[in-house]
Coordinates of C-alpha atoms in Angstrom, one line a residue:
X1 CA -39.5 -12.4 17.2
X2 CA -36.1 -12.3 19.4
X3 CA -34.2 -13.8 16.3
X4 CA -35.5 -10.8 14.3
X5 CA -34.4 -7.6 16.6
X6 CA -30.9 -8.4 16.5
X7 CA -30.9 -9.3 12.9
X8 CA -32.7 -6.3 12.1
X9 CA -30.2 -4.0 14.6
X10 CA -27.2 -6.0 12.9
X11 CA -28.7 -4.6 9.1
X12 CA -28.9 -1.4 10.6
X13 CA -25.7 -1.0 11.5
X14 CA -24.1 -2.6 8.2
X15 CA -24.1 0.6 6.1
X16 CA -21.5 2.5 8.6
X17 CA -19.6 -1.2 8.8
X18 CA -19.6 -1.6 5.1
X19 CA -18.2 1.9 4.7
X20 CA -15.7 1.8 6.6
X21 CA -14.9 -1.3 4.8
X22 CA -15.2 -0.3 1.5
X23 CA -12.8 3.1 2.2
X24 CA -10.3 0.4 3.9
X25 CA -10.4 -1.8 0.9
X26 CA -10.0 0.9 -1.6
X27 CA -7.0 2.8 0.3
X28 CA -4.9 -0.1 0.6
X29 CA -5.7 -0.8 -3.0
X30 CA -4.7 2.6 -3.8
X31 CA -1.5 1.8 -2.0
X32 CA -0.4 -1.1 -2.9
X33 CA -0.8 -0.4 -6.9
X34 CA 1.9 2.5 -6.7
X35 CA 4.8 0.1 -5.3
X36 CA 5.5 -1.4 -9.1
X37 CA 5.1 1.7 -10.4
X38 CA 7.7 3.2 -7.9
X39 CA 10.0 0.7 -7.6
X40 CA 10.6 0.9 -11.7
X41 CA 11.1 4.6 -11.5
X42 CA 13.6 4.2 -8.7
X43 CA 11.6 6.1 -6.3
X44 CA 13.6 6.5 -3.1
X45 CA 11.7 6.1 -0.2
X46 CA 10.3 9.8 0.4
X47 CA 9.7 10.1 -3.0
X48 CA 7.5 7.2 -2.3
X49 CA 5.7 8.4 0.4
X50 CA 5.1 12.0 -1.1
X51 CA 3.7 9.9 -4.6
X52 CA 1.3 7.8 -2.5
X53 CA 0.2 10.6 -0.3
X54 CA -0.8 12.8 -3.1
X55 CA -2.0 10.0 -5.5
X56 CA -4.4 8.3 -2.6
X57 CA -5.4 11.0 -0.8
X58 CA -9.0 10.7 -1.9
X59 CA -9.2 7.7 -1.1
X60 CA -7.6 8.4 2.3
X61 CA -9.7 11.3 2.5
X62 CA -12.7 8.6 1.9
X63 CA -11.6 6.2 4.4
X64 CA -11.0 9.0 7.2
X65 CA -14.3 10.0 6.4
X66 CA -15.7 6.8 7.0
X67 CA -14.0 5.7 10.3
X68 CA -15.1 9.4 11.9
X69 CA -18.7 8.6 11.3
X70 CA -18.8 5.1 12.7
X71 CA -17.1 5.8 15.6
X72 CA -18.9 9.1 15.9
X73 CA -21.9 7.0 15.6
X74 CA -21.2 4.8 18.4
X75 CA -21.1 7.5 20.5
X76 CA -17.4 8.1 20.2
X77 CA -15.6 11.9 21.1
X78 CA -14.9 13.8 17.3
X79 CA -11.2 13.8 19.2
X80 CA -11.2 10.2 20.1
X81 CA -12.9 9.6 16.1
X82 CA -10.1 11.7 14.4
X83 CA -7.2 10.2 16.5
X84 CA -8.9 6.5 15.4
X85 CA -8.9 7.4 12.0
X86 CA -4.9 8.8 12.0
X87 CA -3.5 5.3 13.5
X88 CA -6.1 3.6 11.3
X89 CA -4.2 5.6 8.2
X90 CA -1.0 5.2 9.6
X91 CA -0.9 1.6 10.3
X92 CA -1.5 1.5 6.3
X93 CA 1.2 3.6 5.2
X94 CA 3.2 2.3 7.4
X95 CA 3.0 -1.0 6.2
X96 CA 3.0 0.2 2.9
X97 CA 6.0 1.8 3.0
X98 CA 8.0 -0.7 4.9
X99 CA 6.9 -3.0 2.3
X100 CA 8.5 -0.9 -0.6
X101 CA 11.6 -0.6 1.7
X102 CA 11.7 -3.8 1.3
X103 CA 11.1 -4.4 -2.0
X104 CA 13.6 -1.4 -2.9
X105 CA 17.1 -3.1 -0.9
X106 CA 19.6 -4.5 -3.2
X107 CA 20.1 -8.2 -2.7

């Protein structure tokens, strides 16, 4: 019986986890396709940001989504959920585009 509460609290609560998840998963896989693509059209790097902006912002959109209702589930503020969900973005394109700066230096 106790071993069977938390499992069945732990299922409960996958569907918001998995979400979340699967938004995460599918953004940076959005982002990370469009550095090859950019780096052999000799994107500079605001062109880069502007292409992945507009070519992943459904998934973006997705993933926002996503974080704002799992947080919002556990009780969090809508302020405190959309504020989550702009570093949890950020932190991605950040990466992302620090990443293609990378790539992008001669040498």
């Amino acid at each position: 019986m106790f071993i069977t509460v938390p499992l069945v609290l732990m299922l409960a609560a996958a569907p918001a986890t998995d979400a979340v998840g699967a938004g995460r998963k599918a953004f940076g896989q959005c982002l990370s396709s469009q550095i090859q693509p950019s780096l052999d059209k000799k994107l500079t790097l605001s062109d880069f940001q502007a292409a992945i902006k507009k070519t992943c912002a459904d998934k973006e959109a997705a993933f926002r989504a996503a974080i704002v209702a799992d947080d919002k589930a556990s009780k969090m503020s809508d302020a405190d959920a959309q504020s989550d969900a702009d570093d949890q973005v950020a932190e991605y394109v950040d990466k992302i585009t620090a990443e293609y700066d990378d790539y992008n230096k001669p040498g």
